[in-house]
Amino acid sequence: MKLNNLLIDLLLKFYEENETSLNEDVVFEAFNTSKEALRKTSHFNMLFYFHNEMIKLRSNLKIGYIQKRKTVDFLISKDIDTRLVYKALAFDGDLVLMDLANEKILAYLKRSKTHLIATVEFSKKNKPYFILDNEPLYHLELTSDAPLIKGAIIFVLIDEIVENKIYGTYLKTIGHEDDPDIETLKIIYSKGWPIEFSEEVLAEADRVSFDLEYEKEKRVDLSHLLTFTIDGDDAKDFDDAISLEVVDDKYKLGIHIADIGYLVKKDSLLDIEAQERATSLYLVDRVIPMLPHAISNGVGSL
């Protein structure tokens, strides 16, 4: 069932409010509509009805997230979790409107995925087909030309989903199934983690500097202390250190943290990028840093 944006927004409001009925005047004002206009909207009467100045969601309908387990799926609503008899034709995490009478998904309100990872294979007739990671219920068709070889792992933008068929645009080949690091790359791309920094962010990082003599005048100078970084030899950044000294026959432990906030100015491109990334990501064989190396390994390094 294809719903127009008004009905999708109305269903989302029902979900956000965790209600099965909403005051009709509130809805009319919020969506700049009327009772007559809603009644004329395609599929409205199938999903809703008016009663006592309220707009009510029909009792057989439920809004929730699909949670896929190994052998069974669930519809996770705000008030109750429903174990489904059949496997749902949806991605794990999709927000859907479901008819619980027959477990049919009537509408996909929010899709959890915008991209896919696929492995390229070829049939006996030398036609390419695609194996989707963790999505056995779906079939992928590319809507654009792509340089395809057997075993290639490709990154695809989802254009449209019609029942069990996904139409997608080829974006890039991230590796080959025989590559030793391909499983790590699959995780990175499937999670949507940013691998590279934009040229503008890199340029701003290169411009970051400070005047050492000025900082010594404004700050407490502890450079005379014997100080050790606590990061290992293979660390990607060195921003934590300790010092140890004897004061009045007692040991004084100093904890030293790089003042990155002093270098990254509020609302700068670096600040915005760091907020979007939230943290550095430490994987088995690599680190995806929160800030460019010019900061984390350069001017911001202890």
Coordinates of C-alpha atoms in Angstrom, one line a residue:
M1 CA 0.0 0.0 0.0
K2 CA 1.5 3.3 -1.1
L3 CA 0.4 6.1 1.3
N4 CA 0.8 9.8 0.6
N5 CA 3.0 11.9 2.9
L6 CA 0.0 13.3 4.9
L7 CA -1.1 9.8 6.1
I8 CA 2.5 8.8 6.8
D9 CA 3.0 11.9 8.9
L10 CA -0.3 11.2 10.7
L11 CA 0.7 7.6 11.5
L12 CA 4.1 8.9 12.8
K13 CA 2.3 11.3 15.1
F14 CA 0.1 8.4 16.4
Y15 CA 3.4 6.4 17.1
E16 CA 5.2 9.4 18.7
E17 CA 2.2 10.1 20.9
N18 CA 1.8 6.4 21.7
E19 CA -1.9 6.8 21.2
T20 CA -4.7 5.0 19.3
S21 CA -6.7 8.2 19.0
L22 CA -6.0 11.9 18.6
N23 CA -8.1 15.0 19.0
E24 CA -9.3 15.9 15.5
D25 CA -8.9 19.6 15.9
V26 CA -5.3 19.2 17.0
V27 CA -4.6 17.1 13.9
F28 CA -6.4 19.6 11.6
E29 CA -4.2 22.4 13.0
A30 CA -1.0 20.4 13.0
F31 CA -1.3 19.2 9.4
N32 CA -3.3 22.2 8.0
T33 CA -6.1 19.9 6.8
S34 CA -9.8 19.2 7.5
K35 CA -12.2 16.3 8.1
E36 CA -13.5 16.5 4.5
A37 CA -9.9 16.5 3.1
L38 CA -8.9 13.6 5.2
R39 CA -11.9 11.5 4.3
K40 CA -11.1 12.1 0.6
T41 CA -7.5 11.0 1.0
S42 CA -6.8 7.6 -0.5
H43 CA -6.7 4.8 2.1
F44 CA -7.7 7.1 5.0
N45 CA -10.9 5.2 5.8
M46 CA -9.0 1.9 5.6
L47 CA -6.7 3.0 8.4
F48 CA -8.7 5.6 10.5
Y49 CA -12.2 6.6 11.5
F50 CA -13.8 9.6 13.2
H51 CA -15.6 9.1 16.6
N52 CA -16.5 11.7 19.3
E53 CA -14.3 14.4 17.8
M54 CA -11.4 12.0 17.8
I55 CA -9.4 10.4 14.9
K56 CA -8.9 6.7 15.8
L57 CA -6.6 4.1 14.4
R58 CA -8.5 0.9 13.5
S59 CA -8.1 -1.7 16.2
N60 CA -6.5 -4.3 14.0
L61 CA -3.6 -2.0 13.1
K62 CA -0.3 -1.6 15.0
I63 CA 2.7 0.6 14.5
G64 CA 6.1 -0.6 15.6
Y65 CA 9.6 -1.6 14.7
I66 CA 10.5 -5.0 13.2
Q67 CA 13.0 -6.9 15.2
K68 CA 14.4 -9.9 13.4
R69 CA 15.8 -12.8 15.3
K70 CA 17.4 -15.9 14.0
T71 CA 14.2 -18.0 13.8
V72 CA 11.4 -15.5 14.6
D73 CA 10.5 -11.8 14.1
F74 CA 8.8 -9.4 16.5
L75 CA 6.8 -6.2 16.1
I76 CA 8.1 -3.9 18.8
S77 CA 5.5 -1.3 19.7
K78 CA 5.7 1.3 22.5
D79 CA 3.2 -0.6 24.6
I80 CA 3.7 -4.3 23.7
D81 CA 5.9 -6.7 21.8
T82 CA 4.2 -9.0 19.4
R83 CA 5.8 -12.3 18.3
L84 CA 5.1 -12.8 14.6
V85 CA 4.1 -16.2 13.2
Y86 CA 5.6 -15.4 9.8
K87 CA 8.9 -13.8 8.8
A88 CA 8.3 -10.1 8.0
L89 CA 9.3 -8.8 4.6
A90 CA 11.2 -5.9 6.2
F91 CA 14.7 -4.9 7.3
D92 CA 15.6 -5.2 11.0
G93 CA 14.7 -1.9 12.5
D94 CA 12.1 -0.8 9.9
L95 CA 9.2 1.2 11.4
V96 CA 6.0 -0.2 9.9
L97 CA 2.2 -0.2 10.0
M98 CA 1.0 -3.8 10.4
D99 CA -2.4 -5.4 10.1
L100 CA -2.1 -7.8 13.1
A101 CA -5.1 -9.9 11.8
N102 CA -2.9 -11.4 9.0
E103 CA 0.5 -9.9 9.9
K104 CA 0.6 -8.0 6.7
I105 CA 2.7 -4.9 6.5
L106 CA 0.5 -2.1 5.1
A107 CA 3.1 0.7 5.0
Y108 CA 6.8 1.3 5.7
L109 CA 7.0 4.5 7.7
K110 CA 10.8 4.6 8.2
R111 CA 13.3 2.3 6.6
S112 CA 16.3 1.4 8.7
K113 CA 18.6 1.1 5.7
T114 CA 19.6 3.4 2.9
H115 CA 22.5 1.4 1.6
L116 CA 23.4 -2.3 1.1
I117 CA 26.4 -4.5 0.8
A118 CA 26.3 -7.2 -1.9
T119 CA 28.5 -9.9 -3.3
V120 CA 28.7 -10.2 -7.1
E121 CA 28.1 -13.7 -8.6
F122 CA 27.5 -14.8 -12.1
S123 CA 25.1 -17.4 -13.4
K124 CA 25.9 -20.2 -15.9
K125 CA 24.7 -17.8 -18.6
N126 CA 27.2 -15.2 -17.4
K127 CA 24.6 -12.9 -16.0
P128 CA 25.4 -11.1 -12.8
Y129 CA 23.3 -11.6 -9.7
F130 CA 23.8 -10.4 -6.1
I131 CA 24.0 -12.0 -2.7
L132 CA 22.9 -9.5 0.0
D133 CA 24.4 -9.7 3.4
N134 CA 21.9 -10.8 6.0
E135 CA 18.9 -10.1 3.7
P136 CA 17.9 -13.4 2.1
L137 CA 14.3 -12.3 1.5
Y138 CA 15.3 -9.6 -1.0
H139 CA 16.5 -9.5 -4.6
L140 CA 18.7 -6.7 -5.8
E141 CA 18.6 -5.1 -9.2
L142 CA 21.0 -2.4 -10.2
T143 CA 19.6 0.7 -11.9
S144 CA 23.0 1.9 -13.2
D145 CA 26.0 0.4 -15.0
A146 CA 28.7 -1.0 -12.8
P147 CA 32.2 -2.7 -13.3
L148 CA 31.3 -6.1 -12.0
I149 CA 33.6 -9.1 -11.4
K150 CA 32.9 -12.3 -9.6
G151 CA 33.4 -12.1 -5.9
A152 CA 33.5 -8.3 -5.8
I153 CA 31.9 -6.7 -2.7
I154 CA 29.9 -3.6 -3.8
F155 CA 28.3 -0.7 -2.0
V156 CA 24.8 0.2 -3.2
L157 CA 22.4 3.1 -2.6
I158 CA 18.7 1.9 -2.2
D159 CA 16.6 3.8 -4.7
E160 CA 13.3 2.0 -4.2
I161 CA 11.9 -1.2 -2.7
V162 CA 8.9 -2.9 -4.3
E163 CA 7.8 -6.0 -2.3
N164 CA 10.9 -8.2 -2.2
K165 CA 12.8 -6.4 -5.0
I166 CA 15.3 -3.7 -4.2
Y167 CA 16.3 -1.3 -7.0
G168 CA 19.7 0.3 -6.2
T169 CA 22.4 2.5 -7.6
Y170 CA 26.0 1.1 -7.7
L171 CA 28.3 3.5 -5.7
K172 CA 31.6 1.7 -5.4
T173 CA 33.5 -1.6 -5.1
I174 CA 34.8 -1.8 -1.6
G175 CA 36.9 -5.0 -2.1
H176 CA 36.8 -8.6 -3.0
E177 CA 35.5 -11.6 -1.0
D178 CA 39.1 -13.0 -0.8
D179 CA 40.6 -9.8 0.7
P180 CA 41.8 -10.4 4.2
D181 CA 40.2 -7.2 5.6
I182 CA 36.9 -7.4 3.7
E183 CA 34.8 -8.3 6.8
T184 CA 36.0 -5.2 8.5
L185 CA 35.2 -3.1 5.5
K186 CA 31.7 -4.6 5.3
I187 CA 31.1 -3.5 8.9
I188 CA 32.4 0.0 8.3
Y189 CA 30.2 0.5 5.2
S190 CA 27.1 -1.2 6.5
K191 CA 27.2 1.0 9.6
G192 CA 27.6 4.1 7.5
W193 CA 30.8 5.1 9.4
P194 CA 32.7 7.9 7.6
I195 CA 36.1 6.8 6.5
E196 CA 37.5 10.0 5.0
F197 CA 37.4 13.7 5.9
S198 CA 36.4 16.3 3.4
E199 CA 39.0 18.5 1.9
E200 CA 37.6 21.5 3.7
V201 CA 37.9 19.8 7.1
L202 CA 41.4 18.6 6.3
A203 CA 42.4 22.1 5.3
E204 CA 41.0 23.6 8.5
A205 CA 42.9 21.0 10.5
D206 CA 46.2 21.9 8.8
R207 CA 45.6 25.5 9.8
V208 CA 45.3 24.8 13.5
S209 CA 48.4 25.9 15.5
F210 CA 49.4 27.5 18.7
D211 CA 52.2 29.7 20.1
L212 CA 54.2 27.6 22.5
E213 CA 55.8 30.6 24.3
Y214 CA 52.5 32.3 24.7
E215 CA 50.9 29.1 26.1
K216 CA 53.8 28.8 28.6
E217 CA 53.0 32.2 29.9
K218 CA 49.2 31.5 30.3
R219 CA 49.4 28.0 31.6
V220 CA 51.3 26.1 34.3
D221 CA 54.5 24.8 32.7
L222 CA 55.0 21.2 33.8
S223 CA 57.5 20.3 31.1
H224 CA 60.2 19.8 33.7
L225 CA 58.4 16.7 35.0
L226 CA 59.3 13.2 33.8
T227 CA 56.2 12.4 31.9
F228 CA 55.2 9.2 30.0
T229 CA 52.4 8.7 27.5
I230 CA 50.2 5.8 28.5
D231 CA 49.3 5.0 24.9
G232 CA 51.1 2.0 23.3
D233 CA 53.6 2.1 20.5
D234 CA 50.9 1.2 18.0
A235 CA 48.4 3.8 19.2
K236 CA 46.9 6.1 16.6
D237 CA 47.0 9.2 18.9
F238 CA 48.8 10.2 22.0
D239 CA 46.5 12.2 24.2
D240 CA 46.9 10.8 27.7
A241 CA 50.0 10.8 29.9
I242 CA 51.1 10.5 33.5
S243 CA 54.0 12.0 35.5
L244 CA 55.4 10.9 38.9
E245 CA 57.3 13.0 41.4
V246 CA 58.2 12.9 45.1
V247 CA 56.8 15.7 47.2
D248 CA 57.5 15.7 50.9
D249 CA 58.3 12.0 50.9
K250 CA 55.1 11.2 49.1
Y251 CA 54.5 10.2 45.5
K252 CA 52.5 12.7 43.4
L253 CA 50.8 11.3 40.4
G254 CA 50.0 13.7 37.6
I255 CA 47.3 13.0 35.0
H256 CA 47.8 14.9 31.7
I257 CA 45.1 15.1 29.0
A258 CA 45.5 16.8 25.7
D259 CA 43.4 20.0 25.6
I260 CA 41.7 19.3 22.2
G261 CA 38.8 21.5 23.0
Y262 CA 41.2 24.5 23.1
L263 CA 42.3 23.7 19.5
V264 CA 38.9 22.9 18.0
K265 CA 36.8 26.1 18.1
K266 CA 33.1 26.0 18.6
D267 CA 31.0 25.7 15.5
S268 CA 34.1 25.3 13.3
L269 CA 34.1 22.6 10.5
L270 CA 36.2 20.5 12.8
D271 CA 33.7 20.9 15.7
I272 CA 30.8 20.0 13.5
E273 CA 32.6 16.9 12.1
A274 CA 33.6 15.8 15.5
Q275 CA 30.0 16.0 16.8
E276 CA 28.7 14.0 13.9
R277 CA 31.3 11.3 14.4
A278 CA 30.9 11.4 18.2
T279 CA 34.0 9.3 18.9
S280 CA 36.9 7.5 17.4
L281 CA 36.1 4.0 16.3
Y282 CA 38.6 1.3 17.2
L283 CA 38.3 -1.8 15.1
V284 CA 40.5 -4.9 15.0
D285 CA 43.0 -3.7 12.4
R286 CA 42.4 0.1 12.2
V287 CA 41.1 3.2 13.8
I288 CA 38.5 5.6 12.3
P289 CA 39.5 8.9 14.0
M290 CA 37.1 11.5 15.3
L291 CA 39.5 14.3 14.1
P292 CA 42.0 14.4 11.3
H293 CA 45.5 13.2 12.0
A294 CA 46.9 16.7 11.8
I295 CA 45.0 17.2 15.1
S296 CA 45.1 13.8 16.8
N297 CA 48.6 12.8 15.7
G298 CA 50.0 16.3 15.3
V299 CA 49.3 19.6 17.1
G300 CA 46.9 17.9 19.6
S301 CA 49.3 15.0 20.4
L302 CA 51.2 14.9 23.7

